[in-house]
Short mmCIF file of C-alpha atoms in Angstrom, two decimals:
data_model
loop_
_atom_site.label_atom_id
_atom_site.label_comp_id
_atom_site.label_asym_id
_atom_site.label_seq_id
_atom_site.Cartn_x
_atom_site.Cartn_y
_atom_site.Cartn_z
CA UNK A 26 0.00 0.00 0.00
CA UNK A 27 1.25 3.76 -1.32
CA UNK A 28 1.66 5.72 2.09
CA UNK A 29 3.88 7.98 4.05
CA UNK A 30 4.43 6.83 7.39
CA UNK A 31 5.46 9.20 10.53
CA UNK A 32 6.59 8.47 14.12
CA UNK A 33 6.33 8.98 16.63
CA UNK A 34 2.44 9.57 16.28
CA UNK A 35 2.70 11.42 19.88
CA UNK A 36 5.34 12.33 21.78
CA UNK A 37 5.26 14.67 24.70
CA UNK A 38 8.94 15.47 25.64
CA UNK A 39 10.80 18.39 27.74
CA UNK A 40 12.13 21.57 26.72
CA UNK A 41 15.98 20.97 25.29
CA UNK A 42 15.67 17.22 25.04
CA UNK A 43 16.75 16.90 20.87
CA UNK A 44 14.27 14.83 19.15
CA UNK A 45 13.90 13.40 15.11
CA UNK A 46 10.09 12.42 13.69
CA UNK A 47 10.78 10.42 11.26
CA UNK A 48 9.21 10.25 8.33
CA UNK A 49 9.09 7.35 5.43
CA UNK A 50 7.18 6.73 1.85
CA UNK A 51 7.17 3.94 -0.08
CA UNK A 52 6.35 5.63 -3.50
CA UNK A 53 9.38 6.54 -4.97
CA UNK A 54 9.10 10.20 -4.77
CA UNK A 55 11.47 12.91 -5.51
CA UNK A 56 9.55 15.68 -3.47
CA UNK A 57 8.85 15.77 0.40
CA UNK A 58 7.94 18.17 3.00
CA UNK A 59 6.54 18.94 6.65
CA UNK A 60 4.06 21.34 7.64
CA UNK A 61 3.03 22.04 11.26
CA UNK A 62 -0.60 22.65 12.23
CA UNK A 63 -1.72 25.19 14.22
CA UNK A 64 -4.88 26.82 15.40
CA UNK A 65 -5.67 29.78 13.47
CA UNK A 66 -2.77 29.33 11.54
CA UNK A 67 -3.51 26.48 8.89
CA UNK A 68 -0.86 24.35 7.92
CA UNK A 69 2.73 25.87 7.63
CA UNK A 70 5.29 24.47 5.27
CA UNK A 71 8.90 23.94 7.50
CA UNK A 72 11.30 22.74 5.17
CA UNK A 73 10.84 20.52 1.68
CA UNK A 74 12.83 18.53 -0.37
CA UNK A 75 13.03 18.47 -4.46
CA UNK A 76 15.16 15.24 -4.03
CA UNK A 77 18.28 13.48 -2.40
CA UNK A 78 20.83 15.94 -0.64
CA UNK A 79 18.46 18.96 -1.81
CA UNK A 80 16.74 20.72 0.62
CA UNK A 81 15.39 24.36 1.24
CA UNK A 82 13.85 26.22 4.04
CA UNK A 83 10.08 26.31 4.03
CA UNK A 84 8.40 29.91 5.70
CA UNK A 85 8.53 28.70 9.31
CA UNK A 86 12.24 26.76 9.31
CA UNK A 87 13.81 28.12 12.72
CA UNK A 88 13.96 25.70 14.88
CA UNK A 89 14.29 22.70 12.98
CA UNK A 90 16.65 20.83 10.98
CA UNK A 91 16.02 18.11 7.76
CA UNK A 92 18.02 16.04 5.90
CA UNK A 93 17.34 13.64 2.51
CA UNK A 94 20.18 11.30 2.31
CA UNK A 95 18.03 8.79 0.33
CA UNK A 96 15.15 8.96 -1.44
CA UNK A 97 12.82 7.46 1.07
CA UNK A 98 13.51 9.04 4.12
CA UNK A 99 12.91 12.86 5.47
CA UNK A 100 13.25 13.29 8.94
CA UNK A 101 12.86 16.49 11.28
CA UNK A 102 14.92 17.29 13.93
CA UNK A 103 14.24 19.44 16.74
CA UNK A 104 17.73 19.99 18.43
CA UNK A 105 16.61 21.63 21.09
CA UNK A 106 12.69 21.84 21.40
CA UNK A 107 11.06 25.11 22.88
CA UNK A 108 7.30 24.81 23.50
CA UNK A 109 6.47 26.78 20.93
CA UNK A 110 7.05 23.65 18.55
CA UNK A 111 4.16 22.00 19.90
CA UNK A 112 2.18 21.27 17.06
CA UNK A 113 1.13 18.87 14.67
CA UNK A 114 3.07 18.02 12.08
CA UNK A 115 2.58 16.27 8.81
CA UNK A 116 5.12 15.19 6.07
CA UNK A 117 4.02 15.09 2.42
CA UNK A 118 5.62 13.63 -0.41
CA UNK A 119 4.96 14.30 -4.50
CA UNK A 120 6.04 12.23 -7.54
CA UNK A 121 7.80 15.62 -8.02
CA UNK A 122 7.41 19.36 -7.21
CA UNK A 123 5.37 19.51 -10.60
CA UNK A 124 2.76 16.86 -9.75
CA UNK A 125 1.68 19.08 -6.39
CA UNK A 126 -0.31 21.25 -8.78
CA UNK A 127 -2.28 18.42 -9.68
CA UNK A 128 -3.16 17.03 -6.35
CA UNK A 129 -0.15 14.62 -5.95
CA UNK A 130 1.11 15.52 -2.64
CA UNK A 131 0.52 12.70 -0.21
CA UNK A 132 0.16 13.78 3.25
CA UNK A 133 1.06 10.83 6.16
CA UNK A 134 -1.57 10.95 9.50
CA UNK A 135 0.66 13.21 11.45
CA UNK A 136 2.44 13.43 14.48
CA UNK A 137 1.21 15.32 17.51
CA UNK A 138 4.62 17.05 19.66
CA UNK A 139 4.20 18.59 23.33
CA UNK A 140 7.04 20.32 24.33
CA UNK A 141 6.79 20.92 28.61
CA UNK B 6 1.24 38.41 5.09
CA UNK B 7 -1.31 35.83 4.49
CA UNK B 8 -1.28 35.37 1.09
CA UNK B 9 -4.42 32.84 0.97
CA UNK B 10 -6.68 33.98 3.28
CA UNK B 11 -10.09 31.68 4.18
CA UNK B 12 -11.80 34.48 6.21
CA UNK B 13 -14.59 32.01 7.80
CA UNK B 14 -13.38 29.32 10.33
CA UNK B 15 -16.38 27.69 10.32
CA UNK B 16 -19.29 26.79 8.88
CA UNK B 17 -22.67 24.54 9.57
CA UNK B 18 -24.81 23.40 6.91
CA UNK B 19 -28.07 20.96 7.08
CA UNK B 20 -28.12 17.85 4.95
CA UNK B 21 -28.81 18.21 1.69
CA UNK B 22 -28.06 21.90 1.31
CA UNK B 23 -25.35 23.51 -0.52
CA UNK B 24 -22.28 24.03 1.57
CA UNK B 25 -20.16 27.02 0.04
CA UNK B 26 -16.34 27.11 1.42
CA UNK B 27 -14.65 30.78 0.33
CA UNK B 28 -10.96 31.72 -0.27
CA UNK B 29 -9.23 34.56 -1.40
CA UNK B 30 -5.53 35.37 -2.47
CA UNK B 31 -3.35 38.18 -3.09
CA UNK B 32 -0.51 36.71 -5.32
CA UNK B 33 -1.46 36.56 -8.85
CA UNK B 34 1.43 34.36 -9.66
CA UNK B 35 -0.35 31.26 -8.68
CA UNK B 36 -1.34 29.41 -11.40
CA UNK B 37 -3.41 26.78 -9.94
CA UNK B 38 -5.43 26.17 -6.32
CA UNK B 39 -6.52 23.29 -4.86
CA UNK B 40 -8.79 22.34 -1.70
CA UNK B 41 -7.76 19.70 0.41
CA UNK B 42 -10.26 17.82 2.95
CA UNK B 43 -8.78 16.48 6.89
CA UNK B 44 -10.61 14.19 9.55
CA UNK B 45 -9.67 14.47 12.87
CA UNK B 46 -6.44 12.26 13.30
CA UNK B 47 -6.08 11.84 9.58
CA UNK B 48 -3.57 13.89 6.96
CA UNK B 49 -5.16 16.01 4.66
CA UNK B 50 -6.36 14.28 1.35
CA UNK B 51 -6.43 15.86 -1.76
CA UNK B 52 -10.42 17.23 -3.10
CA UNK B 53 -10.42 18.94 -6.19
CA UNK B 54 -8.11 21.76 -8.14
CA UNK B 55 -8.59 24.66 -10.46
CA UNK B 56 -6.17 25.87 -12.60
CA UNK B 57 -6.00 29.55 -13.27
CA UNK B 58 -6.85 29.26 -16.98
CA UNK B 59 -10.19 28.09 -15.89
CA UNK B 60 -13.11 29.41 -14.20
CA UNK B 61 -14.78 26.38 -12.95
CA UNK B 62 -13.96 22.93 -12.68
CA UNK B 63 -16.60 20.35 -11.58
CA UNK B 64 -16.34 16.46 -9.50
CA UNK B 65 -19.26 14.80 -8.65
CA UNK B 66 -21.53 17.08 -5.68
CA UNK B 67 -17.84 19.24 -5.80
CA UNK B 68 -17.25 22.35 -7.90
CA UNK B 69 -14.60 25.13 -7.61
CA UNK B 70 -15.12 28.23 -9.14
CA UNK B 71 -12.49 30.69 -9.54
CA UNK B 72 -12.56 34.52 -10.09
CA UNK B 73 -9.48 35.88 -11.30
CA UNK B 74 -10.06 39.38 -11.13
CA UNK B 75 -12.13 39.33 -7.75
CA UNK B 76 -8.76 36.82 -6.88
CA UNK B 77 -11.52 34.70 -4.91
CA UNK B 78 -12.44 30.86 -5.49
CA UNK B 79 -15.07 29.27 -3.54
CA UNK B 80 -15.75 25.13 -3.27
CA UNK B 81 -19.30 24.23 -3.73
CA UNK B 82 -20.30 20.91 -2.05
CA UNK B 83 -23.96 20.12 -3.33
CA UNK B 84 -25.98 17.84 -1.84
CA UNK B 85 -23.91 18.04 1.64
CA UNK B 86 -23.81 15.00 3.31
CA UNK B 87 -22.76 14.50 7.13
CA UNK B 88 -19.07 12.62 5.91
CA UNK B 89 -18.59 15.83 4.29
CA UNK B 90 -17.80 17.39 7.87
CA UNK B 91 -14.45 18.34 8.29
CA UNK B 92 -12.00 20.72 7.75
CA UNK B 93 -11.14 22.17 3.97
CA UNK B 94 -8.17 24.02 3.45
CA UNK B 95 -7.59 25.96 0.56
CA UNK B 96 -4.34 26.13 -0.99
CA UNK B 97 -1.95 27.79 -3.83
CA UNK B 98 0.46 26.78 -5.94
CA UNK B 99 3.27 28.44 -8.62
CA UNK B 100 4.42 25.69 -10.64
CA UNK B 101 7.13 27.47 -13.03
CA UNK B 102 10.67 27.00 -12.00
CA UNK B 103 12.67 25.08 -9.67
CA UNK B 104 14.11 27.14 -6.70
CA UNK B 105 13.29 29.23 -3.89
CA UNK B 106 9.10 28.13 -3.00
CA UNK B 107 8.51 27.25 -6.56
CA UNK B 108 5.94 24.14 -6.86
CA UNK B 109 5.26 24.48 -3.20
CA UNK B 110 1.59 24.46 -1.58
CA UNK B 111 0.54 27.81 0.39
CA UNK B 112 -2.19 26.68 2.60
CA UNK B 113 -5.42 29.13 4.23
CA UNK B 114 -6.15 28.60 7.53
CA UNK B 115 -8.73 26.41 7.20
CA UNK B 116 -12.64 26.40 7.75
CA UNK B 117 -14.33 23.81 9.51
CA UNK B 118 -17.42 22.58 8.15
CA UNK B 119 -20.35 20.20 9.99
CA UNK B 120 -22.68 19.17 8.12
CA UNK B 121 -25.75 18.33 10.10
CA UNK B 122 -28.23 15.42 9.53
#
């Protein structure tokens, strides 16, 4: 089954304590992204990826830290967490950034962060 | 600054009625929007898209209609149904070169809509 999968699903953790979600699709895609959720704010794009060892800062990226060393894989690292990351986040993936337009970006079920 | 803007957090709608979701925009380099739908506990899923060439473009009890000059496009959901209860997000896209946010989704806030039975 075609999916992006994240974990941890929840996590509640302490302020400093460096943490990765990881996130994983099994589609071949050249494109991936998070997004944090928050209320009254929509859904914020953090950092994205166009393909392996190419990544770019999304609007909200401070904070956080990605990397893409294979195709599969895009996890997000909070080196030191403040509460202001708690959130939900999602991570998305695309056939590439050209199929978004048309729909393609495949969201995984999220991960919910508390930062105490 | 917001550059899609859904101005309504919420809306409630009786069964059967026509449920009209609103956005508006202030870029006019996007070239195509798109609404996505999200369940509690899910990630969103993908509804319908316009691109800017068109005015409408129709699925099934979903049609977006888009205003270029008024920069506004609205979702019609017709008949609403009760699974149709969640939030829609609107979003925007530039597809034209790689680099910088090029290709990448701008999202509204979102509007929550119940549907009720």
């Amino acid at each position: 089954e075609a999916q992006v999968t994240q974990n941890p699903r929840y996590l509640i953790t302490v302020t400093g304590k460096k943490l990765t979600v990881t996130c994983s699709q099994n589609m071949n895609h050249e494109y991936m992204s998070w997004y944090r959720q928050d209320p009254g704010l929509g859904l914020r794009q953090i950092y994205y990826s166009m393909n392996v060892e190419v990544t770019d800062k999304g609007d909200v990226p401070e904070g956080y830290k990605v990397s893409r060393k294979e195709k599969r894989n895009f996890p997000l690292i909070l080196e030191s967490p403040s509460p202001n990351q708690t959130s939900l986040y999602f991570c998305a993936s695309s056939l590439s950034y050209r199929s978004i337009a048309a729909g393609e970006l495949f969201f995984g079920e999220g991960s919910r962060l508390t930062v105490l | 600054d917001q550059q899609v803007k859904q101005n309504s957090p919420s809306l409630s709608v009786q069964e059967g009625r026509i449920s009209i979701l609103n956005c508006d925009y202030t870029n006019s380099m996007f070239d195509y929007f798109l609404w996505y739908k999200k369940y509690p506990a899910e990630g969103p899923t993908f509804l319908i898209s316009i691109s800017s060439i068109k005015d409408k473009n129709e699925d099934g009890r979903f049609t977006v209609f888009l205003n270029k000059s008024a920069k506004h496009l609205s979702l019609h959901i017709v008949p609403s149904q009760p699974g149709d209860s969640a939030v829609y997000f609107c979003a925007a896209s530039v597809v034209m070169n790689y680099g910088g946010s090029q290709g990448n989704l701008i999202f509204g806030k979102g509007t929550k809509l119940s549907v009720k039975p």
